[in-house]
mmCIF file of C-alpha atoms in Angstrom:
data_model
loop_
_atom_site.group_PDB
_atom_site.id
_atom_site.type_symbol
_atom_site.label_atom_id
_atom_site.label_comp_id
_atom_site.label_asym_id
_atom_site.label_seq_id
_atom_site.Cartn_x
_atom_site.Cartn_y
_atom_site.Cartn_z
ATOM 1 C CA UNK A 1 122.412 46.704 -53.115
ATOM 2 C CA UNK A 2 124.733 46.148 -56.048
ATOM 3 C CA UNK A 3 126.618 42.851 -56.237
ATOM 4 C CA UNK A 4 130.292 42.451 -57.081
ATOM 5 C CA UNK A 5 129.276 41.385 -60.589
ATOM 6 C CA UNK A 6 127.298 44.592 -61.046
ATOM 7 C CA UNK A 7 130.188 46.662 -59.696
ATOM 8 C CA UNK A 8 132.394 45.015 -62.327
ATOM 9 C CA UNK A 9 130.081 46.276 -65.080
ATOM 10 C CA UNK A 10 130.525 49.870 -63.887
ATOM 11 C CA UNK A 11 134.290 49.406 -64.133
ATOM 12 C CA UNK A 12 134.145 47.564 -67.478
ATOM 13 C CA UNK A 13 132.079 50.253 -69.171
ATOM 14 C CA UNK A 14 134.137 53.133 -67.799
ATOM 15 C CA UNK A 15 131.290 54.510 -65.676
ATOM 16 C CA UNK A 16 133.501 54.411 -62.571
ATOM 17 C CA UNK A 17 137.280 54.083 -62.519
ATOM 18 C CA UNK A 18 138.151 54.464 -58.820
ATOM 19 C CA UNK A 19 136.789 53.382 -55.455
ATOM 20 C CA UNK A 20 135.801 56.967 -54.725
ATOM 21 C CA UNK A 21 133.811 57.193 -57.956
ATOM 22 C CA UNK A 22 132.077 53.890 -57.130
ATOM 23 C CA UNK A 23 131.071 55.194 -53.692
ATOM 24 C CA UNK A 24 129.728 58.454 -55.139
ATOM 25 C CA UNK A 25 127.925 56.797 -58.065
ATOM 26 C CA UNK A 26 126.309 53.921 -56.164
ATOM 27 C CA UNK A 27 125.731 55.515 -52.777
ATOM 28 C CA UNK A 28 127.157 52.405 -51.116
ATOM 29 C CA UNK A 29 129.384 52.678 -48.055
ATOM 30 C CA UNK A 30 133.154 52.699 -48.297
ATOM 31 C CA UNK A 31 133.355 49.326 -46.543
ATOM 32 C CA UNK A 32 130.877 47.734 -48.977
ATOM 33 C CA UNK A 33 132.718 49.046 -52.030
ATOM 34 C CA UNK A 34 136.050 47.951 -50.543
ATOM 35 C CA UNK A 35 134.654 44.451 -50.003
ATOM 36 C CA UNK A 36 133.304 44.182 -53.579
ATOM 37 C CA UNK A 37 136.456 45.575 -55.176
ATOM 38 C CA UNK A 38 138.813 43.442 -53.099
ATOM 39 C CA UNK A 39 136.889 40.286 -54.005
ATOM 40 C CA UNK A 40 137.098 41.172 -57.706
ATOM 41 C CA UNK A 41 140.833 41.836 -57.412
ATOM 42 C CA UNK A 42 141.494 38.605 -55.483
ATOM 43 C CA UNK A 43 139.570 36.616 -58.120
ATOM 44 C CA UNK A 44 141.592 38.213 -60.915
ATOM 45 C CA UNK A 45 138.731 40.073 -62.589
ATOM 46 C CA UNK A 46 140.200 43.541 -62.071
ATOM 47 C CA UNK A 47 143.494 45.122 -61.094
ATOM 48 C CA UNK A 48 144.873 48.508 -60.194
ATOM 49 C CA UNK A 49 146.349 49.838 -63.425
ATOM 50 C CA UNK A 50 147.629 53.250 -62.361
ATOM 51 C CA UNK A 51 146.648 56.398 -60.508
ATOM 52 C CA UNK A 52 143.989 58.970 -61.290
ATOM 53 C CA UNK A 53 143.915 62.712 -60.835
ATOM 54 C CA UNK A 54 144.043 63.781 -57.203
ATOM 55 C CA UNK A 55 141.626 66.275 -55.741
ATOM 56 C CA UNK A 56 143.956 66.669 -52.793
ATOM 57 C CA UNK A 57 145.814 64.023 -50.856
ATOM 58 C CA UNK A 58 147.043 60.706 -52.228
ATOM 59 C CA UNK A 59 146.063 60.055 -55.900
ATOM 60 C CA UNK A 60 143.390 57.306 -56.201
ATOM 61 C CA UNK A 61 144.181 53.939 -57.767
ATOM 62 C CA UNK A 62 142.530 53.399 -61.159
ATOM 63 C CA UNK A 63 140.593 50.141 -61.475
ATOM 64 C CA UNK A 64 140.527 48.234 -64.752
ATOM 65 C CA UNK A 65 139.547 44.783 -66.015
ATOM 66 C CA UNK A 66 142.445 42.336 -65.843
ATOM 67 C CA UNK A 67 142.277 40.591 -69.223
ATOM 68 C CA UNK A 68 145.463 38.566 -68.740
ATOM 69 C CA UNK A 69 144.623 36.001 -66.050
ATOM 70 C CA UNK A 70 141.799 34.228 -67.897
ATOM 71 C CA UNK A 71 141.729 32.726 -71.393
ATOM 72 C CA UNK A 72 138.992 31.949 -73.891
ATOM 73 C CA UNK A 73 138.978 29.323 -76.642
ATOM 74 C CA UNK A 74 136.829 29.924 -79.714
ATOM 75 C CA UNK A 75 136.308 28.241 -83.078
ATOM 76 C CA UNK A 76 134.632 29.237 -86.331
ATOM 77 C CA UNK A 77 133.401 26.251 -88.355
ATOM 78 C CA UNK A 78 132.477 26.863 -91.981
ATOM 79 C CA UNK A 79 131.321 24.575 -94.747
ATOM 80 C CA UNK A 80 134.887 24.019 -95.972
ATOM 81 C CA UNK A 81 137.171 25.428 -93.272
ATOM 82 C CA UNK A 82 137.756 25.560 -89.536
ATOM 83 C CA UNK A 83 139.559 28.259 -87.553
ATOM 84 C CA UNK A 84 140.408 28.160 -83.856
ATOM 85 C CA UNK A 85 141.773 30.883 -81.601
ATOM 86 C CA UNK A 86 143.027 31.420 -78.079
ATOM 87 C CA UNK A 87 142.229 34.892 -76.726
ATOM 88 C CA UNK A 88 142.532 36.874 -73.539
ATOM 89 C CA UNK A 89 139.514 38.135 -71.617
ATOM 90 C CA UNK A 90 139.353 41.273 -73.780
ATOM 91 C CA UNK A 91 138.830 39.090 -76.886
ATOM 92 C CA UNK A 92 142.340 39.856 -78.139
ATOM 93 C CA UNK A 93 143.834 36.897 -80.064
ATOM 94 C CA UNK A 94 146.953 35.296 -78.607
ATOM 95 C CA UNK A 95 147.175 32.336 -81.010
ATOM 96 C CA UNK A 96 145.248 31.049 -84.025
ATOM 97 C CA UNK A 97 145.117 27.975 -86.250
ATOM 98 C CA UNK A 98 143.258 27.382 -89.516
ATOM 99 C CA UNK A 99 142.670 24.302 -91.654
ATOM 100 C CA UNK A 100 140.775 23.305 -94.770
ATOM 101 C CA UNK A 101 138.173 20.829 -93.537
ATOM 102 C CA UNK A 102 134.703 20.091 -94.812
ATOM 103 C CA UNK A 103 131.947 20.300 -92.207
ATOM 104 C CA UNK A 104 130.231 17.298 -93.789
ATOM 105 C CA UNK A 105 133.013 15.057 -92.452
ATOM 106 C CA UNK A 106 130.832 14.968 -89.369
ATOM 107 C CA UNK A 107 131.004 16.160 -85.774
ATOM 108 C CA UNK A 108 133.470 13.554 -84.515
ATOM 109 C CA UNK A 109 136.218 14.456 -86.993
ATOM 110 C CA UNK A 110 135.668 18.225 -86.914
ATOM 111 C CA UNK A 111 135.307 18.601 -83.145
ATOM 112 C CA UNK A 112 138.314 16.344 -82.614
ATOM 113 C CA UNK A 113 140.409 18.765 -84.684
ATOM 114 C CA UNK A 114 139.048 21.693 -82.670
ATOM 115 C CA UNK A 115 139.915 20.062 -79.327
ATOM 116 C CA UNK A 116 143.415 19.213 -80.538
ATOM 117 C CA UNK A 117 143.930 22.744 -81.901
ATOM 118 C CA UNK A 118 142.831 24.206 -78.568
ATOM 119 C CA UNK A 119 145.358 22.042 -76.720
ATOM 120 C CA UNK A 120 148.139 22.842 -79.200
ATOM 121 C CA UNK A 121 147.640 26.580 -78.685
ATOM 122 C CA UNK A 122 147.617 26.243 -74.896
ATOM 123 C CA UNK A 123 150.810 24.173 -75.054
ATOM 124 C CA UNK A 124 152.454 26.635 -77.441
ATOM 125 C CA UNK A 125 151.826 29.527 -75.054
ATOM 126 C CA UNK A 126 152.647 27.457 -71.983
ATOM 127 C CA UNK A 127 149.247 28.165 -70.402
ATOM 128 C CA UNK A 128 147.304 25.567 -68.377
ATOM 129 C CA UNK A 129 143.743 24.565 -69.260
ATOM 130 C CA UNK A 130 142.714 25.734 -65.771
ATOM 131 C CA UNK A 131 143.038 29.343 -67.001
ATOM 132 C CA UNK A 132 140.331 28.814 -69.652
ATOM 133 C CA UNK A 133 137.086 30.411 -68.471
ATOM 134 C CA UNK A 134 134.889 29.812 -71.529
ATOM 135 C CA UNK A 135 134.691 28.075 -74.903
ATOM 136 C CA UNK A 136 132.684 29.159 -77.939
ATOM 137 C CA UNK A 137 131.978 27.622 -81.360
ATOM 138 C CA UNK A 138 129.965 28.853 -84.307
ATOM 139 C CA UNK A 139 128.432 26.582 -86.961
ATOM 140 C CA UNK A 140 126.838 27.105 -90.408
ATOM 141 C CA UNK A 141 123.343 26.103 -89.314
ATOM 142 C CA UNK A 142 120.571 26.735 -86.808
ATOM 143 C CA UNK A 143 121.596 25.986 -83.228
ATOM 144 C CA UNK A 144 119.892 26.071 -79.864
ATOM 145 C CA UNK A 145 122.294 28.405 -78.106
ATOM 146 C CA UNK A 146 120.828 27.537 -74.690
ATOM 147 C CA UNK A 147 121.504 23.786 -74.986
ATOM 148 C CA UNK A 148 124.439 23.812 -77.398
ATOM 149 C CA UNK A 149 122.724 21.432 -79.821
ATOM 150 C CA UNK A 150 122.465 21.745 -83.599
ATOM 151 C CA UNK A 151 118.845 22.194 -84.667
ATOM 152 C CA UNK A 152 119.254 21.801 -88.400
ATOM 153 C CA UNK A 153 121.597 22.593 -91.259
ATOM 154 C CA UNK A 154 121.413 21.732 -94.920
ATOM 155 C CA UNK A 155 125.205 21.999 -95.182
ATOM 156 C CA UNK A 156 125.956 19.710 -92.211
ATOM 157 C CA UNK A 157 124.786 16.116 -92.751
ATOM 158 C CA UNK A 158 125.177 14.102 -89.573
ATOM 159 C CA UNK A 159 125.093 17.127 -87.277
ATOM 160 C CA UNK A 160 121.335 17.458 -86.644
ATOM 161 C CA UNK A 161 120.594 17.370 -82.903
ATOM 162 C CA UNK A 162 124.270 16.767 -82.149
ATOM 163 C CA UNK A 163 125.162 17.956 -78.602
ATOM 164 C CA UNK A 164 128.113 20.158 -79.552
ATOM 165 C CA UNK A 165 128.229 21.853 -76.159
ATOM 166 C CA UNK A 166 128.187 18.524 -74.320
ATOM 167 C CA UNK A 167 130.887 17.087 -76.584
ATOM 168 C CA UNK A 168 133.216 20.026 -75.933
ATOM 169 C CA UNK A 169 132.348 20.063 -72.232
ATOM 170 C CA UNK A 170 133.964 16.667 -71.834
ATOM 171 C CA UNK A 171 137.339 18.377 -72.390
ATOM 172 C CA UNK A 172 136.709 21.738 -70.709
ATOM 173 C CA UNK A 173 134.671 22.173 -67.520
ATOM 174 C CA UNK A 174 133.657 25.753 -68.340
ATOM 175 C CA UNK A 175 130.674 27.393 -70.078
ATOM 176 C CA UNK A 176 130.446 26.128 -73.680
ATOM 177 C CA UNK A 177 128.590 28.522 -75.977
ATOM 178 C CA UNK A 178 127.372 27.506 -79.450
ATOM 179 C CA UNK A 179 126.113 29.980 -82.051
ATOM 180 C CA UNK A 180 125.155 30.247 -85.702
ATOM 181 C CA UNK A 181 128.106 31.443 -87.799
ATOM 182 C CA UNK A 182 126.353 34.417 -89.414
ATOM 183 C CA UNK A 183 125.170 35.616 -85.984
ATOM 184 C CA UNK A 184 128.715 35.428 -84.630
ATOM 185 C CA UNK A 185 130.085 37.236 -87.687
ATOM 186 C CA UNK A 186 127.459 39.979 -87.388
ATOM 187 C CA UNK A 187 128.357 40.580 -83.753
ATOM 188 C CA UNK A 188 132.060 40.574 -84.620
ATOM 189 C CA UNK A 189 131.577 43.226 -87.300
ATOM 190 C CA UNK A 190 129.334 45.327 -85.051
ATOM 191 C CA UNK A 191 131.754 45.124 -82.133
ATOM 192 C CA UNK A 192 134.803 45.973 -84.244
ATOM 193 C CA UNK A 193 133.465 48.745 -86.474
ATOM 194 C CA UNK A 194 129.838 49.707 -85.958
ATOM 195 C CA UNK A 195 129.044 50.069 -82.245
ATOM 196 C CA UNK A 196 127.752 53.567 -82.920
ATOM 197 C CA UNK A 197 124.753 52.154 -84.798
ATOM 198 C CA UNK A 198 121.824 50.385 -83.151
ATOM 199 C CA UNK A 199 121.202 47.823 -85.870
ATOM 200 C CA UNK A 200 123.215 45.886 -88.424
ATOM 201 C CA UNK A 201 122.479 43.103 -90.897
ATOM 202 C CA UNK A 202 125.292 40.841 -92.086
ATOM 203 C CA UNK A 203 124.874 38.573 -95.104
ATOM 204 C CA UNK A 204 127.390 35.775 -95.410
ATOM 205 C CA UNK A 205 127.600 34.510 -98.995
ATOM 206 C CA UNK A 206 129.971 31.570 -99.354
ATOM 207 C CA UNK A 207 128.922 28.010 -100.114
ATOM 208 C CA UNK A 208 125.440 28.976 -98.868
ATOM 209 C CA UNK A 209 123.789 32.185 -97.691
ATOM 210 C CA UNK A 210 123.310 33.085 -94.039
ATOM 211 C CA UNK A 211 122.238 36.248 -92.276
ATOM 212 C CA UNK A 212 123.001 37.656 -88.845
ATOM 213 C CA UNK A 213 120.915 40.451 -87.318
ATOM 214 C CA UNK A 214 122.057 42.807 -84.560
ATOM 215 C CA UNK A 215 119.353 44.902 -82.868
ATOM 216 C CA UNK A 216 120.273 47.289 -80.045
ATOM 217 C CA UNK A 217 123.687 45.676 -79.838
ATOM 218 C CA UNK A 218 122.268 42.168 -79.321
ATOM 219 C CA UNK A 219 121.934 39.155 -81.617
ATOM 220 C CA UNK A 220 118.338 38.708 -82.740
ATOM 221 C CA UNK A 221 117.686 34.966 -83.099
ATOM 222 C CA UNK A 222 113.922 34.693 -83.456
ATOM 223 C CA UNK A 223 111.433 32.444 -81.664
ATOM 224 C CA UNK A 224 112.733 29.246 -83.291
ATOM 225 C CA UNK A 225 116.388 30.375 -83.497
ATOM 226 C CA UNK A 226 115.781 30.775 -87.246
ATOM 227 C CA UNK A 227 115.892 34.547 -87.774
ATOM 228 C CA UNK A 228 117.867 35.592 -90.833
ATOM 229 C CA UNK A 229 117.162 32.488 -92.916
ATOM 230 C CA UNK A 230 117.146 34.571 -96.093
ATOM 231 C CA UNK A 231 118.911 31.938 -98.179
ATOM 232 C CA UNK A 232 115.791 29.775 -98.290
ATOM 233 C CA UNK A 233 113.286 32.430 -99.286
ATOM 234 C CA UNK A 234 111.775 31.193 -102.572
ATOM 235 C CA UNK A 235 111.597 33.788 -105.299
ATOM 236 C CA UNK A 236 111.434 31.637 -108.476
ATOM 237 C CA UNK A 237 109.405 28.520 -107.723
ATOM 238 C CA UNK A 238 109.413 27.458 -111.371
ATOM 239 C CA UNK A 239 113.226 27.390 -111.523
ATOM 240 C CA UNK A 240 114.784 23.995 -112.271
ATOM 241 C CA UNK A 241 117.593 24.374 -109.748
ATOM 242 C CA UNK A 242 117.016 22.454 -106.523
ATOM 243 C CA UNK A 243 118.293 24.025 -103.302
ATOM 244 C CA UNK A 244 120.059 22.065 -100.565
ATOM 245 C CA UNK A 245 116.830 22.354 -98.555
ATOM 246 C CA UNK A 246 114.969 20.431 -101.294
ATOM 247 C CA UNK A 247 112.926 23.356 -102.613
ATOM 248 C CA UNK A 248 113.226 25.086 -105.983
ATOM 249 C CA UNK A 249 113.898 28.735 -106.598
ATOM 250 C CA UNK A 250 115.458 29.578 -103.220
ATOM 251 C CA UNK A 251 117.778 32.575 -103.077
ATOM 252 C CA UNK A 252 120.645 30.212 -102.163
ATOM 253 C CA UNK A 253 120.053 28.082 -105.266
ATOM 254 C CA UNK A 254 120.340 31.224 -107.405
ATOM 255 C CA UNK A 255 122.827 33.524 -105.677
ATOM 256 C CA UNK A 256 125.076 31.508 -103.330
ATOM 257 C CA UNK A 257 128.722 30.771 -103.987
ATOM 258 C CA UNK A 258 127.799 27.145 -104.679
ATOM 259 C CA UNK A 259 125.182 28.228 -107.239
ATOM 260 C CA UNK A 260 127.688 30.490 -108.997
ATOM 261 C CA UNK A 261 130.338 27.773 -109.016
ATOM 262 C CA UNK A 262 127.874 25.295 -110.564
ATOM 263 C CA UNK A 263 126.821 27.783 -113.255
ATOM 264 C CA UNK A 264 130.436 28.605 -114.120
ATOM 265 C CA UNK A 265 131.698 25.019 -114.060
ATOM 266 C CA UNK A 266 133.840 25.547 -110.966
ATOM 267 C CA UNK A 267 134.375 23.497 -107.826
ATOM 268 C CA UNK A 268 133.719 26.110 -105.150
ATOM 269 C CA UNK A 269 132.863 29.712 -104.361
ATOM 270 C CA UNK A 270 136.567 30.446 -103.945
ATOM 271 C CA UNK A 271 137.148 29.407 -107.554
ATOM 272 C CA UNK A 272 134.480 31.919 -108.577
ATOM 273 C CA UNK A 273 136.248 34.626 -106.599
ATOM 274 C CA UNK A 274 139.509 33.839 -108.389
ATOM 275 C CA UNK A 275 137.783 34.142 -111.778
ATOM 276 C CA UNK A 276 136.240 37.488 -110.856
ATOM 277 C CA UNK A 277 139.514 38.834 -109.498
ATOM 278 C CA UNK A 278 141.200 37.742 -112.746
ATOM 279 C CA UNK A 279 138.681 39.830 -114.704
ATOM 280 C CA UNK A 280 136.684 37.009 -116.313
ATOM 281 C CA UNK A 281 133.698 38.832 -117.908
ATOM 282 C CA UNK A 282 131.285 35.895 -117.617
ATOM 283 C CA UNK A 283 132.083 35.394 -113.937
ATOM 284 C CA UNK A 284 131.742 39.120 -113.262
ATOM 285 C CA UNK A 285 128.370 39.322 -115.009
ATOM 286 C CA UNK A 286 127.028 36.255 -113.184
ATOM 287 C CA UNK A 287 128.309 37.587 -109.846
ATOM 288 C CA UNK A 288 126.577 40.930 -110.345
ATOM 289 C CA UNK A 289 123.379 39.136 -111.331
ATOM 290 C CA UNK A 290 123.581 37.072 -108.119
ATOM 291 C CA UNK A 291 123.999 40.273 -106.103
ATOM 292 C CA UNK A 292 120.850 41.697 -107.694
ATOM 293 C CA UNK A 293 118.931 38.483 -106.916
ATOM 294 C CA UNK A 294 119.908 38.652 -103.261
ATOM 295 C CA UNK A 295 119.232 42.390 -103.283
ATOM 296 C CA UNK A 296 115.545 41.736 -104.031
ATOM 297 C CA UNK A 297 115.143 39.971 -100.681
ATOM 298 C CA UNK A 298 117.449 42.328 -98.804
ATOM 299 C CA UNK A 299 115.342 45.292 -99.901
ATOM 300 C CA UNK A 300 112.477 43.779 -97.918
ATOM 301 C CA UNK A 301 114.742 43.234 -94.905
ATOM 302 C CA UNK A 302 115.920 46.851 -95.096
ATOM 303 C CA UNK A 303 112.346 48.136 -95.270
ATOM 304 C CA UNK A 304 111.326 45.913 -92.348
ATOM 305 C CA UNK A 305 114.252 46.530 -89.967
ATOM 306 C CA UNK A 306 115.681 49.855 -91.206
ATOM 307 C CA UNK A 307 119.292 48.959 -90.269
ATOM 308 C CA UNK A 308 122.136 51.428 -90.200
ATOM 309 C CA UNK A 309 124.574 49.035 -91.862
ATOM 310 C CA UNK A 310 124.349 46.159 -94.325
ATOM 311 C CA UNK A 311 127.558 44.084 -94.364
ATOM 312 C CA UNK A 312 128.468 41.593 -97.093
ATOM 313 C CA UNK A 313 130.761 38.849 -95.746
ATOM 314 C CA UNK A 314 131.971 35.416 -96.804
ATOM 315 C CA UNK A 315 133.814 34.406 -99.957
ATOM 316 C CA UNK A 316 131.738 36.567 -102.297
ATOM 317 C CA UNK A 317 132.731 39.693 -100.386
ATOM 318 C CA UNK A 318 136.182 39.151 -101.914
ATOM 319 C CA UNK A 319 134.845 39.858 -105.431
ATOM 320 C CA UNK A 320 135.562 43.494 -104.606
ATOM 321 C CA UNK A 321 132.578 45.614 -105.640
ATOM 322 C CA UNK A 322 131.013 43.200 -108.115
ATOM 323 C CA UNK A 323 128.634 41.264 -105.855
ATOM 324 C CA UNK A 324 128.088 44.346 -103.698
ATOM 325 C CA UNK A 325 127.137 46.441 -106.737
ATOM 326 C CA UNK A 326 124.250 44.112 -107.515
ATOM 327 C CA UNK A 327 122.997 44.289 -103.921
ATOM 328 C CA UNK A 328 123.206 48.083 -103.810
ATOM 329 C CA UNK A 329 121.407 48.436 -107.131
ATOM 330 C CA UNK A 330 118.335 46.482 -106.010
ATOM 331 C CA UNK A 331 118.223 47.657 -102.405
ATOM 332 C CA UNK A 332 118.248 51.307 -103.424
ATOM 333 C CA UNK A 333 115.817 50.729 -106.286
ATOM 334 C CA UNK A 334 113.241 48.785 -104.249
ATOM 335 C CA UNK A 335 113.414 50.548 -100.873
ATOM 336 C CA UNK A 336 111.855 53.854 -99.916
ATOM 337 C CA UNK A 337 114.476 56.622 -100.097
ATOM 338 C CA UNK A 338 114.161 57.598 -96.436
ATOM 339 C CA UNK A 339 114.868 54.021 -95.284
ATOM 340 C CA UNK A 340 118.198 54.019 -97.128
ATOM 341 C CA UNK A 341 119.112 57.670 -96.587
ATOM 342 C CA UNK A 342 121.691 56.815 -93.908
ATOM 343 C CA UNK A 343 122.194 53.156 -94.798
ATOM 344 C CA UNK A 344 125.770 52.027 -95.386
ATOM 345 C CA UNK A 345 126.237 48.951 -97.587
ATOM 346 C CA UNK A 346 129.789 47.667 -97.170
ATOM 347 C CA UNK A 347 131.975 44.586 -97.277
ATOM 348 C CA UNK A 348 133.285 42.948 -94.114
ATOM 349 C CA UNK A 349 136.161 44.724 -92.385
ATOM 350 C CA UNK A 350 137.246 41.542 -90.574
ATOM 351 C CA UNK A 351 137.154 39.137 -93.514
ATOM 352 C CA UNK A 352 137.365 35.488 -92.524
ATOM 353 C CA UNK A 353 138.111 36.431 -88.899
ATOM 354 C CA UNK A 354 134.651 37.883 -88.238
ATOM 355 C CA UNK A 355 133.321 34.657 -86.738
ATOM 356 C CA UNK A 356 136.288 34.265 -84.402
ATOM 357 C CA UNK A 357 135.975 37.842 -83.169
ATOM 358 C CA UNK A 358 132.226 37.500 -82.705
ATOM 359 C CA UNK A 359 132.517 34.251 -80.743
ATOM 360 C CA UNK A 360 135.202 35.768 -78.517
ATOM 361 C CA UNK A 361 132.865 38.684 -77.753
ATOM 362 C CA UNK A 362 129.974 36.288 -77.036
ATOM 363 C CA UNK A 363 132.079 34.280 -74.578
ATOM 364 C CA UNK A 364 133.543 37.434 -73.011
ATOM 365 C CA UNK A 365 130.116 38.973 -72.421
ATOM 366 C CA UNK A 366 128.888 35.730 -70.887
ATOM 367 C CA UNK A 367 131.746 35.079 -68.462
ATOM 368 C CA UNK A 368 131.884 38.747 -67.393
ATOM 369 C CA UNK A 369 128.121 39.104 -66.935
ATOM 370 C CA UNK A 370 126.970 39.971 -63.386
ATOM 371 C CA UNK A 371 125.296 36.584 -62.901
ATOM 372 C CA UNK A 372 128.352 34.602 -64.069
ATOM 373 C CA UNK A 373 130.786 36.663 -61.992
ATOM 374 C CA UNK A 374 128.675 36.447 -58.831
ATOM 375 C CA UNK A 375 128.250 32.688 -59.299
ATOM 376 C CA UNK A 376 132.007 32.219 -59.761
ATOM 377 C CA UNK A 377 132.784 34.304 -56.668
ATOM 378 C CA UNK A 378 130.240 32.369 -54.611
ATOM 379 C CA UNK A 379 131.684 29.037 -55.774
ATOM 380 C CA UNK A 380 135.203 30.173 -54.960
ATOM 381 C CA UNK A 381 134.122 31.339 -51.508
ATOM 382 C CA UNK A 382 132.401 28.018 -50.827
ATOM 383 C CA UNK A 383 135.593 26.102 -51.714
ATOM 384 C CA UNK A 384 137.711 28.326 -49.492
#
């Protein structure tokens, strides 16, 4: 017998839009469907949004998810920036804040800003914290998404094993979800533009290089939560440049935004982007070379996973076609033609909002999952 949480999924995905359709589709009795639907309405998960076509008699009420009664708070933490957003339960942004802040300032300073930004947005919209049903944060490193702890990151000194979920839970008594930034960005891009394809690879090239993999619409994390660690594949072990991980010849030490900035005498990857956009020939040539270097490794990933889409994101995606040209050149040259026949290699459609969108989707899918909904309904019933 289907639970209320499972009934909600049928409504969410458009499988059934009325009580009559739910009865016919599930085979459950009218009284059972009425009970499930009424509980979902009373808890604010769904509402009656209009009337459907009548087959005779009174037109049926159309059931739809009520995205307005619950809020989600999400944050995207990069190496040099932090962005926070308040969204509704459909992952639509209601308020956002952004600041330049280095992640290496440590978890206390960064998470304090996030908590304060969350409260400022709630205050600005006049919404109480009791309406928040979930919080999500992404970070530029490997995280244990089940415990909310940072596993490791070469860009985040002082964060290793930090209990991010626990730290945020002190302010919000709701599910706290923590994810790698490239994974969140990949899901954001897939959700926004590429849901018709089964698989997508996103490469974030900013200060470092990170990769998010979507398989069958789900984030693929790997056994040790380390899937997509392309930036630390060593391809020139004799190279003098030392990577942040301590090795020589890593892709990140050759093709990341930090590597380009160092080679061009600049402070950051954003300075490199400005040079390329201004038409500096040396910066353009070095950017294309970096794209080809990364393309060598991506050709292997394409042959292994055969994705439908390869998305370039992060600062270097803003070099227009220059970095992307290098990637395309090597991927097409080194991959079998039939593996790239329908492959699209594009830049991010969401830009620096990909992480925020992805985290909102992650939180939304969690709090609206059958298990979470049934648990919330049971808890509410026990209180009443």
